[in-house]
Amino acid sequence: MSFKRPKFLFELRHWPERAKAPISPTTSKPEKDLSPLTLPIKAFKLRLANGPPLAPTAKAFKSYSETCASLLRLCRATSAASTTKPAYAPSSGSLPLVLSLHAHTLRSGLAADRSVASNLLTAYAALARAADRDQVFRDCVVANAASSFTYDFMVSERVKAGDIASARRLFDGMPEKSVVSYTTMVDALMKRGSVRDAVELYERCPLHSVAFFTAMIAGFVRNELHKDAFPVFRKMLNCSVRPNVVTLICVIKACVGASEFDLAMGVVGLAIKWNLFEKSIEVHNSLITLYLRMGDAAAAHKVFDDMEVRDVVSWTALLDVYAELGDLEGARRVLDAMPERNEVSWGTLIARHEEKGDTAEALKLYSQMLADGCRPNISCFSSVLSACATLHDLRGGTKIHANALKMGSSTNLFVSSSLIDMYCKSKQCMDAQRIFNSLPEKNTVCWNSLISGYSRNGKMVEAEELFKKMPARNAASWNTMISGYAENRRFGDALNYFCAMLASGQIPGEITLSSVLLACANLCSLEMGKMVHAEIVKLGIEDNIFMGTALSDMYAKSGDLDSSRRMFYQMPEKNNITWTAMVQGLAENGFAEESILLFEDMIANGIAPNEHTFLAILFACSHCGLVEKAIHYYETMQAHGIPPKDKHYTCMVDVLARAGRLQEAEELLMKVPSKLDTSSWSSLLSACNTYMNKEIGERAAKKLHELEKDNTAGYVLLSNMYASCGKWKDAAETRILMQGASLKKDGGCSWLQLRGQYHAFFSWKGKHPLSLEIYEILDLLMWELTT
């Protein structure tokens, strides 16, 4: 039986020519807004006078399937064109024909043809009919009509939809994997940050292509693993796969990130050899960044000046690296010279000013950006909100918040995190909580921002409740809690959270360990401090200047001066904070003379002291009775441009008062331009008690009362002074006056560490839960001592 092609297929094959034919006067006018698919749809709707034969010839069947595939390709092309021509919308144009062709292929058996099946898939994908697309794919798999292209296409579609897990399952189930699918999966995994999984696929792939190697190199660069990109590039060259422009740009970025500038120049040589340097503006842009990171601004300018065509990326690259090198004025000159500025150009300069601490200029640039007619992007909003948070500019921050709401960017997770941080730093925790609650999705950064905000405002109860509710925690989450407790002087809780962090398997960072060492130093917990030291050695960061300083300070405050000295002298690098910590540690532990000698060594080594260094040395002079040296260092501090603060005055008063020079101490306090805190006058009053100077003592007590009426120290010291002078009546009156004001002397507090737990004892609170057992043991010990 011969194959007779249905009449509708003849009409479909010739509909383009018929559509272009001139319209005769006798014919009717064409329909208004005639779609390119109008004739095919009408032709297809004709009844099939002669359906496909039961046993057509192979040649006729192939021609028949090619016609159907061509029509499906036409539908896909028309659907793609609909994005720029709304009149040809897929739903009203090509979709009916695709559905009809699909039905016909199922009836006639053409659906088993791989070409027809592939074009059905792509047509449904172009029409955003995911359910129909997936059904066609399942039918292909069942009918064994799924080609390599079919699987590759479906893997790509799952990746585009963001369903990486489903794409991976489909990829793993492929009967034969192509390099296209490997490339798609590697690129998707790298973009998601799953570097280990991407590397596993890379090592398993037996095939190679330019796109495959480029996806790996670009993925390493995106995840800031710059040095890992180099072996992939070398393998690419060894496999005789020639890189393209995108590959070379990614390799140059990797070289810049890893500071491998010699290798970068070799890549530039390859670009020149393969004539890619002249063709691509992107290569020129990468070269600008490369030369400026190398510190060769002249070469960067030469590349920029030699470019025949420059885009906004070229100008922004020049601007960004000027800012990276710290030349913000040069960056601004580049911005002003740009023929066209966009939100990336403005945002780059704003972000650099904010990172360098010039927050006021960042906000000024933001206002100029709005005046220039540019819409801020996500990065720009995050930068200016961070600037407002640093300046505690609540009014400016709320205006930016309103602008973000207007532009629909307020629910973005990066912007929301910056908003939460800004409101918390402005002490508006309730507003920050409302923003947090309004987010449809919350990531770990949002949780950490709010927890940090509560901690910064001393609301550790709320911070702890949020921490317990977190669906997932990272190292930053634990650090936020630990540093929060340390900043709020709840050192025992800080150490407990650190132990819990280690138990959870999280690896502490430098900031966490610094907070823990601070807690150990304040609790004088040498045992815990040594455990933290062991953890630092295990992590290989013992030579880090911040860790070394923190360890030296912890050992000094815990009374282990030998370990403190050893840490200090074995440090390969020291800054003024390191020297200050050691000077202070020696002074506080009674080694005042050694502290002064170390301070002199510090000056001789060209290390500039800071206000804390001078405070430590004045403390050392006070405890050694070195009045003249203290006066000398006090004057030296002012010569260094460091104005004295309350603690410096208190220390100088203590130096003079201990030497009995009470009148000089009082005169020094009276010369202070601003009001001091009570500690300076308390120090003078205490010395008056020692030297029984009633006149100066009474004036000091009066000043104390003026500064802080509820301070009990003045009453107690004045009463003790009267008693030491034999003025018992005055002493009694002072005590009565204190009782009449309903004032109580602050109670004492002490604690001890036992088996990893901290036990605190307060004189003004109730008894310890184990007080009965404690006193029984004390009685037993006293009995043993006396018998």
PDB file of C-alpha atoms in Angstrom, residues 498-726:
ATOM      1  CA  PHE A 498      32.119  27.990  73.483  1.00  0.00           C
ATOM      2  CA  CYS A 499      32.109  24.447  74.857  1.00  0.00           C
ATOM      3  CA  ALA A 500      28.692  23.868  73.239  1.00  0.00           C
ATOM      4  CA  MET A 501      30.055  25.191  69.939  1.00  0.00           C
ATOM      5  CA  LEU A 502      32.921  22.691  69.983  1.00  0.00           C
ATOM      6  CA  ALA A 503      30.488  19.909  70.846  1.00  0.00           C
ATOM      7  CA  SER A 504      28.343  20.844  67.812  1.00  0.00           C
ATOM      8  CA  GLY A 505      31.297  20.312  65.476  1.00  0.00           C
ATOM      9  CA  GLN A 506      31.663  23.958  64.458  1.00  0.00           C
ATOM     10  CA  ILE A 507      35.214  25.262  64.017  1.00  0.00           C
ATOM     11  CA  PRO A 508      35.802  28.545  65.868  1.00  0.00           C
ATOM     12  CA  GLY A 509      37.385  31.474  64.054  1.00  0.00           C
ATOM     13  CA  GLU A 510      39.754  34.154  65.227  1.00  0.00           C
ATOM     14  CA  ILE A 511      36.983  36.473  66.476  1.00  0.00           C
ATOM     15  CA  THR A 512      35.378  33.688  68.514  1.00  0.00           C
ATOM     16  CA  LEU A 513      38.675  32.643  70.055  1.00  0.00           C
ATOM     17  CA  SER A 514      39.523  36.262  70.924  1.00  0.00           C
ATOM     18  CA  SER A 515      36.213  36.611  72.788  1.00  0.00           C
ATOM     19  CA  VAL A 516      36.800  33.318  74.624  1.00  0.00           C
ATOM     20  CA  LEU A 517      40.321  34.362  75.657  1.00  0.00           C
ATOM     21  CA  LEU A 518      38.902  37.664  76.913  1.00  0.00           C
ATOM     22  CA  ALA A 519      36.429  35.692  79.052  1.00  0.00           C
ATOM     23  CA  CYS A 520      39.233  33.453  80.372  1.00  0.00           C
ATOM     24  CA  ALA A 521      41.332  36.519  81.225  1.00  0.00           C
ATOM     25  CA  ASN A 522      38.519  38.185  83.164  1.00  0.00           C
ATOM     26  CA  LEU A 523      37.669  34.964  85.027  1.00  0.00           C
ATOM     27  CA  CYS A 524      41.369  34.188  85.609  1.00  0.00           C
ATOM     28  CA  SER A 525      40.558  30.744  84.250  1.00  0.00           C
ATOM     29  CA  LEU A 526      44.011  29.479  83.389  1.00  0.00           C
ATOM     30  CA  GLU A 527      42.802  25.915  82.791  1.00  0.00           C
ATOM     31  CA  MET A 528      40.247  26.955  80.171  1.00  0.00           C
ATOM     32  CA  GLY A 529      42.752  29.397  78.676  1.00  0.00           C
ATOM     33  CA  LYS A 530      45.236  26.603  78.106  1.00  0.00           C
ATOM     34  CA  MET A 531      42.522  24.526  76.446  1.00  0.00           C
ATOM     35  CA  VAL A 532      41.773  27.401  74.068  1.00  0.00           C
ATOM     36  CA  HIS A 533      45.513  27.752  73.411  1.00  0.00           C
ATOM     37  CA  ALA A 534      45.621  24.092  72.417  1.00  0.00           C
ATOM     38  CA  GLU A 535      42.702  24.658  70.030  1.00  0.00           C
ATOM     39  CA  ILE A 536      44.558  27.613  68.468  1.00  0.00           C
ATOM     40  CA  VAL A 537      47.686  25.481  67.957  1.00  0.00           C
ATOM     41  CA  LYS A 538      45.512  22.736  66.440  1.00  0.00           C
ATOM     42  CA  LEU A 539      44.029  25.244  63.961  1.00  0.00           C
ATOM     43  CA  GLY A 540      47.517  26.478  63.037  1.00  0.00           C
ATOM     44  CA  ILE A 541      46.913  30.149  63.840  1.00  0.00           C
ATOM     45  CA  GLU A 542      49.206  30.535  66.842  1.00  0.00           C
ATOM     46  CA  ASP A 543      51.521  32.888  64.901  1.00  0.00           C
ATOM     47  CA  ASN A 544      48.606  35.162  64.047  1.00  0.00           C
ATOM     48  CA  ILE A 545      49.279  38.574  65.595  1.00  0.00           C
ATOM     49  CA  PHE A 546      45.769  38.852  67.074  1.00  0.00           C
ATOM     50  CA  MET A 547      45.828  35.352  68.566  1.00  0.00           C
ATOM     51  CA  GLY A 548      49.318  35.852  69.981  1.00  0.00           C
ATOM     52  CA  THR A 549      48.320  39.148  71.599  1.00  0.00           C
ATOM     53  CA  ALA A 550      45.148  37.662  73.081  1.00  0.00           C
ATOM     54  CA  LEU A 551      47.069  34.659  74.476  1.00  0.00           C
ATOM     55  CA  SER A 552      49.777  36.851  76.013  1.00  0.00           C
ATOM     56  CA  ASP A 553      47.113  39.039  77.631  1.00  0.00           C
ATOM     57  CA  MET A 554      45.166  36.020  78.926  1.00  0.00           C
ATOM     58  CA  TYR A 555      48.233  34.441  80.546  1.00  0.00           C
ATOM     59  CA  ALA A 556      49.228  37.776  82.127  1.00  0.00           C
ATOM     60  CA  LYS A 557      45.761  38.370  83.584  1.00  0.00           C
ATOM     61  CA  SER A 558      45.681  34.778  84.848  1.00  0.00           C
ATOM     62  CA  GLY A 559      48.976  35.294  86.708  1.00  0.00           C
ATOM     63  CA  ASP A 560      51.137  33.066  84.480  1.00  0.00           C
ATOM     64  CA  LEU A 561      53.782  35.661  83.566  1.00  0.00           C
ATOM     65  CA  ASP A 562      56.257  33.080  82.265  1.00  0.00           C
ATOM     66  CA  SER A 563      53.808  31.850  79.621  1.00  0.00           C
ATOM     67  CA  SER A 564      52.838  35.437  78.821  1.00  0.00           C
ATOM     68  CA  ARG A 565      56.468  36.426  78.252  1.00  0.00           C
ATOM     69  CA  ARG A 566      57.101  33.301  76.146  1.00  0.00           C
ATOM     70  CA  MET A 567      54.119  34.073  73.904  1.00  0.00           C
ATOM     71  CA  PHE A 568      55.239  37.671  73.541  1.00  0.00           C
ATOM     72  CA  TYR A 569      58.860  36.995  72.616  1.00  0.00           C
ATOM     73  CA  GLN A 570      58.128  34.111  70.212  1.00  0.00           C
ATOM     74  CA  MET A 571      55.652  36.150  68.149  1.00  0.00           C
ATOM     75  CA  PRO A 572      57.104  36.748  64.651  1.00  0.00           C
ATOM     76  CA  GLU A 573      55.298  40.077  64.359  1.00  0.00           C
ATOM     77  CA  LYS A 574      54.162  42.567  66.994  1.00  0.00           C
ATOM     78  CA  ASN A 575      52.099  45.758  66.838  1.00  0.00           C
ATOM     79  CA  ASN A 576      51.460  48.461  69.424  1.00  0.00           C
ATOM     80  CA  ILE A 577      48.555  46.484  70.901  1.00  0.00           C
ATOM     81  CA  THR A 578      50.855  43.492  71.498  1.00  0.00           C
ATOM     82  CA  TRP A 579      53.425  45.659  73.282  1.00  0.00           C
ATOM     83  CA  THR A 580      50.697  47.393  75.297  1.00  0.00           C
ATOM     84  CA  ALA A 581      49.234  44.076  76.480  1.00  0.00           C
ATOM     85  CA  MET A 582      52.644  42.938  77.733  1.00  0.00           C
ATOM     86  CA  VAL A 583      53.462  46.292  79.393  1.00  0.00           C
ATOM     87  CA  GLN A 584      50.076  46.252  81.120  1.00  0.00           C
ATOM     88  CA  GLY A 585      50.397  42.597  82.141  1.00  0.00           C
ATOM     89  CA  LEU A 586      53.758  43.191  83.813  1.00  0.00           C
ATOM     90  CA  ALA A 587      52.504  46.322  85.580  1.00  0.00           C
ATOM     91  CA  GLU A 588      49.342  44.669  86.919  1.00  0.00           C
ATOM     92  CA  ASN A 589      51.306  41.698  88.242  1.00  0.00           C
ATOM     93  CA  GLY A 590      53.705  43.887  90.240  1.00  0.00           C
ATOM     94  CA  PHE A 591      56.644  43.866  87.797  1.00  0.00           C
ATOM     95  CA  ALA A 592      56.561  47.640  87.417  1.00  0.00           C
ATOM     96  CA  GLU A 593      60.272  48.123  86.732  1.00  0.00           C
ATOM     97  CA  GLU A 594      60.288  45.449  83.996  1.00  0.00           C
ATOM     98  CA  SER A 595      57.168  47.064  82.586  1.00  0.00           C
ATOM     99  CA  ILE A 596      58.924  50.441  82.320  1.00  0.00           C
ATOM    100  CA  LEU A 597      61.973  48.860  80.668  1.00  0.00           C
ATOM    101  CA  LEU A 598      59.743  47.116  78.135  1.00  0.00           C
ATOM    102  CA  PHE A 599      58.016  50.428  77.418  1.00  0.00           C
ATOM    103  CA  GLU A 600      61.391  52.037  76.738  1.00  0.00           C
ATOM    104  CA  ASP A 601      62.243  49.137  74.365  1.00  0.00           C
ATOM    105  CA  MET A 602      58.954  49.720  72.607  1.00  0.00           C
ATOM    106  CA  ILE A 603      59.826  53.384  71.992  1.00  0.00           C
ATOM    107  CA  ALA A 604      63.352  52.431  70.871  1.00  0.00           C
ATOM    108  CA  ASN A 605      61.910  49.972  68.322  1.00  0.00           C
ATOM    109  CA  GLY A 606      59.866  52.758  66.739  1.00  0.00           C
ATOM    110  CA  ILE A 607      56.479  51.426  67.917  1.00  0.00           C
ATOM    111  CA  ALA A 608      54.086  54.315  68.556  1.00  0.00           C
ATOM    112  CA  PRO A 609      52.351  53.922  71.949  1.00  0.00           C
ATOM    113  CA  ASN A 610      48.610  54.517  72.277  1.00  0.00           C
ATOM    114  CA  GLU A 611      46.471  55.796  75.141  1.00  0.00           C
ATOM    115  CA  HIS A 612      46.264  52.324  76.716  1.00  0.00           C
ATOM    116  CA  THR A 613      50.065  51.994  76.669  1.00  0.00           C
ATOM    117  CA  PHE A 614      50.475  55.250  78.575  1.00  0.00           C
ATOM    118  CA  LEU A 615      47.755  54.196  81.008  1.00  0.00           C
ATOM    119  CA  ALA A 616      49.657  50.971  81.734  1.00  0.00           C
ATOM    120  CA  ILE A 617      52.964  52.789  82.240  1.00  0.00           C
ATOM    121  CA  LEU A 618      51.368  55.378  84.542  1.00  0.00           C
ATOM    122  CA  PHE A 619      49.905  52.493  86.541  1.00  0.00           C
ATOM    123  CA  ALA A 620      53.382  50.955  86.810  1.00  0.00           C
ATOM    124  CA  CYS A 621      54.867  54.264  87.982  1.00  0.00           C
ATOM    125  CA  SER A 622      52.095  54.604  90.548  1.00  0.00           C
ATOM    126  CA  HIS A 623      52.859  51.238  92.136  1.00  0.00           C
ATOM    127  CA  CYS A 624      56.613  51.921  92.155  1.00  0.00           C
ATOM    128  CA  GLY A 625      56.242  55.422  93.563  1.00  0.00           C
ATOM    129  CA  LEU A 626      58.046  56.908  90.552  1.00  0.00           C
ATOM    130  CA  VAL A 627      56.364  60.303  90.640  1.00  0.00           C
ATOM    131  CA  GLU A 628      58.807  62.188  88.402  1.00  0.00           C
ATOM    132  CA  LYS A 629      58.800  59.452  85.762  1.00  0.00           C
ATOM    133  CA  ALA A 630      55.003  59.425  85.818  1.00  0.00           C
ATOM    134  CA  ILE A 631      54.934  63.203  85.246  1.00  0.00           C
ATOM    135  CA  HIS A 632      57.454  62.749  82.403  1.00  0.00           C
ATOM    136  CA  TYR A 633      55.343  60.042  80.703  1.00  0.00           C
ATOM    137  CA  TYR A 634      52.199  62.127  81.234  1.00  0.00           C
ATOM    138  CA  GLU A 635      53.796  65.031  79.387  1.00  0.00           C
ATOM    139  CA  THR A 636      55.187  62.661  76.704  1.00  0.00           C
ATOM    140  CA  MET A 637      51.671  61.347  76.073  1.00  0.00           C
ATOM    141  CA  GLN A 638      50.434  64.859  75.340  1.00  0.00           C
ATOM    142  CA  ALA A 639      53.474  65.469  73.117  1.00  0.00           C
ATOM    143  CA  HIS A 640      52.390  62.413  71.064  1.00  0.00           C
ATOM    144  CA  GLY A 641      49.050  64.157  70.454  1.00  0.00           C
ATOM    145  CA  ILE A 642      47.110  61.880  72.829  1.00  0.00           C
ATOM    146  CA  PRO A 643      44.805  63.934  75.082  1.00  0.00           C
ATOM    147  CA  PRO A 644      44.474  62.554  78.634  1.00  0.00           C
ATOM    148  CA  LYS A 645      41.198  60.861  79.528  1.00  0.00           C
ATOM    149  CA  ASP A 646      39.481  60.118  82.824  1.00  0.00           C
ATOM    150  CA  LYS A 647      41.591  57.031  83.549  1.00  0.00           C
ATOM    151  CA  HIS A 648      44.828  58.921  82.918  1.00  0.00           C
ATOM    152  CA  TYR A 649      43.789  61.637  85.373  1.00  0.00           C
ATOM    153  CA  THR A 650      42.815  58.977  87.902  1.00  0.00           C
ATOM    154  CA  CYS A 651      46.199  57.308  87.506  1.00  0.00           C
ATOM    155  CA  MET A 652      48.103  60.600  87.887  1.00  0.00           C
ATOM    156  CA  VAL A 653      46.047  61.491  90.958  1.00  0.00           C
ATOM    157  CA  ASP A 654      46.886  58.082  92.377  1.00  0.00           C
ATOM    158  CA  VAL A 655      50.610  58.630  91.678  1.00  0.00           C
ATOM    159  CA  LEU A 656      50.643  62.018  93.413  1.00  0.00           C
ATOM    160  CA  ALA A 657      48.356  60.935  96.255  1.00  0.00           C
ATOM    161  CA  ARG A 658      50.408  57.820  97.057  1.00  0.00           C
ATOM    162  CA  ALA A 659      53.450  60.087  97.393  1.00  0.00           C
ATOM    163  CA  GLY A 660      51.532  62.382  99.770  1.00  0.00           C
ATOM    164  CA  ARG A 661      51.351  65.236  97.284  1.00  0.00           C
ATOM    165  CA  LEU A 662      47.634  65.727  97.873  1.00  0.00           C
ATOM    166  CA  GLN A 663      47.538  69.434  97.042  1.00  0.00           C
ATOM    167  CA  GLU A 664      49.118  68.832  93.602  1.00  0.00           C
ATOM    168  CA  ALA A 665      46.636  66.054  92.977  1.00  0.00           C
ATOM    169  CA  GLU A 666      43.711  68.334  93.840  1.00  0.00           C
ATOM    170  CA  GLU A 667      45.079  71.118  91.633  1.00  0.00           C
ATOM    171  CA  LEU A 668      45.406  68.687  88.723  1.00  0.00           C
ATOM    172  CA  LEU A 669      41.752  67.670  89.103  1.00  0.00           C
ATOM    173  CA  MET A 670      40.605  71.263  89.290  1.00  0.00           C
ATOM    174  CA  LYS A 671      42.379  72.037  85.973  1.00  0.00           C
ATOM    175  CA  VAL A 672      40.484  69.358  84.076  1.00  0.00           C
ATOM    176  CA  PRO A 673      38.284  71.100  81.454  1.00  0.00           C
ATOM    177  CA  SER A 674      35.409  68.608  81.635  1.00  0.00           C
ATOM    178  CA  LYS A 675      33.685  66.705  84.399  1.00  0.00           C
ATOM    179  CA  LEU A 676      35.516  63.579  85.479  1.00  0.00           C
ATOM    180  CA  ASP A 677      33.993  60.372  86.670  1.00  0.00           C
ATOM    181  CA  THR A 678      33.940  59.616  90.401  1.00  0.00           C
ATOM    182  CA  SER A 679      37.009  57.346  90.388  1.00  0.00           C
ATOM    183  CA  SER A 680      39.498  60.262  90.289  1.00  0.00           C
ATOM    184  CA  TRP A 681      37.976  62.008  93.305  1.00  0.00           C
ATOM    185  CA  SER A 682      37.570  58.668  95.086  1.00  0.00           C
ATOM    186  CA  SER A 683      41.287  58.055  94.631  1.00  0.00           C
ATOM    187  CA  LEU A 684      42.085  61.452  96.137  1.00  0.00           C
ATOM    188  CA  LEU A 685      39.663  60.884  99.029  1.00  0.00           C
ATOM    189  CA  SER A 686      41.225  57.494  99.717  1.00  0.00           C
ATOM    190  CA  ALA A 687      44.674  59.102  99.906  1.00  0.00           C
ATOM    191  CA  CYS A 688      43.308  61.766 102.266  1.00  0.00           C
ATOM    192  CA  ASN A 689      42.185  58.898 104.472  1.00  0.00           C
ATOM    193  CA  THR A 690      45.710  57.457 104.416  1.00  0.00           C
ATOM    194  CA  TYR A 691      47.425  60.783 105.151  1.00  0.00           C
ATOM    195  CA  MET A 692      44.590  62.035 107.454  1.00  0.00           C
ATOM    196  CA  ASN A 693      44.097  65.278 105.511  1.00  0.00           C
ATOM    197  CA  LYS A 694      40.645  66.385 106.630  1.00  0.00           C
ATOM    198  CA  GLU A 695      40.396  69.629 104.623  1.00  0.00           C
ATOM    199  CA  ILE A 696      41.143  68.191 101.179  1.00  0.00           C
ATOM    200  CA  GLY A 697      39.179  65.063 102.056  1.00  0.00           C
ATOM    201  CA  GLU A 698      36.025  67.055 102.813  1.00  0.00           C
ATOM    202  CA  ARG A 699      36.339  68.965  99.522  1.00  0.00           C
ATOM    203  CA  ALA A 700      36.861  65.724  97.630  1.00  0.00           C
ATOM    204  CA  ALA A 701      33.819  64.150  99.327  1.00  0.00           C
ATOM    205  CA  LYS A 702      31.708  67.193  98.448  1.00  0.00           C
ATOM    206  CA  LYS A 703      32.796  66.916  94.819  1.00  0.00           C
ATOM    207  CA  LEU A 704      31.965  63.229  94.812  1.00  0.00           C
ATOM    208  CA  HIS A 705      28.481  63.989  96.137  1.00  0.00           C
ATOM    209  CA  GLU A 706      27.945  66.581  93.386  1.00  0.00           C
ATOM    210  CA  LEU A 707      29.004  64.184  90.647  1.00  0.00           C
ATOM    211  CA  GLU A 708      27.009  61.180  91.841  1.00  0.00           C
ATOM    212  CA  LYS A 709      24.634  61.510  94.748  1.00  0.00           C
ATOM    213  CA  ASP A 710      23.901  57.803  95.004  1.00  0.00           C
ATOM    214  CA  ASN A 711      27.560  56.792  95.150  1.00  0.00           C
ATOM    215  CA  THR A 712      28.272  55.122  98.517  1.00  0.00           C
ATOM    216  CA  ALA A 713      32.074  55.160  98.085  1.00  0.00           C
ATOM    217  CA  GLY A 714      32.314  58.826  99.083  1.00  0.00           C
ATOM    218  CA  TYR A 715      30.367  58.302 102.311  1.00  0.00           C
ATOM    219  CA  VAL A 716      32.388  55.228 103.284  1.00  0.00           C
ATOM    220  CA  LEU A 717      35.763  56.841 102.531  1.00  0.00           C
ATOM    221  CA  LEU A 718      34.815  60.071 104.316  1.00  0.00           C
ATOM    222  CA  SER A 719      33.597  58.122 107.363  1.00  0.00           C
ATOM    223  CA  ASN A 720      36.835  56.113 107.442  1.00  0.00           C
ATOM    224  CA  MET A 721      38.888  59.302 107.137  1.00  0.00           C
ATOM    225  CA  TYR A 722      37.072  60.902 110.087  1.00  0.00           C
ATOM    226  CA  ALA A 723      37.655  57.746 112.085  1.00  0.00           C
ATOM    227  CA  SER A 724      41.393  57.683 111.280  1.00  0.00           C
ATOM    228  CA  CYS A 725      41.632  61.347 112.352  1.00  0.00           C
ATOM    229  CA  GLY A 726      39.849  60.578 115.625  1.00  0.00           C
TER     230      GLY A 726
END
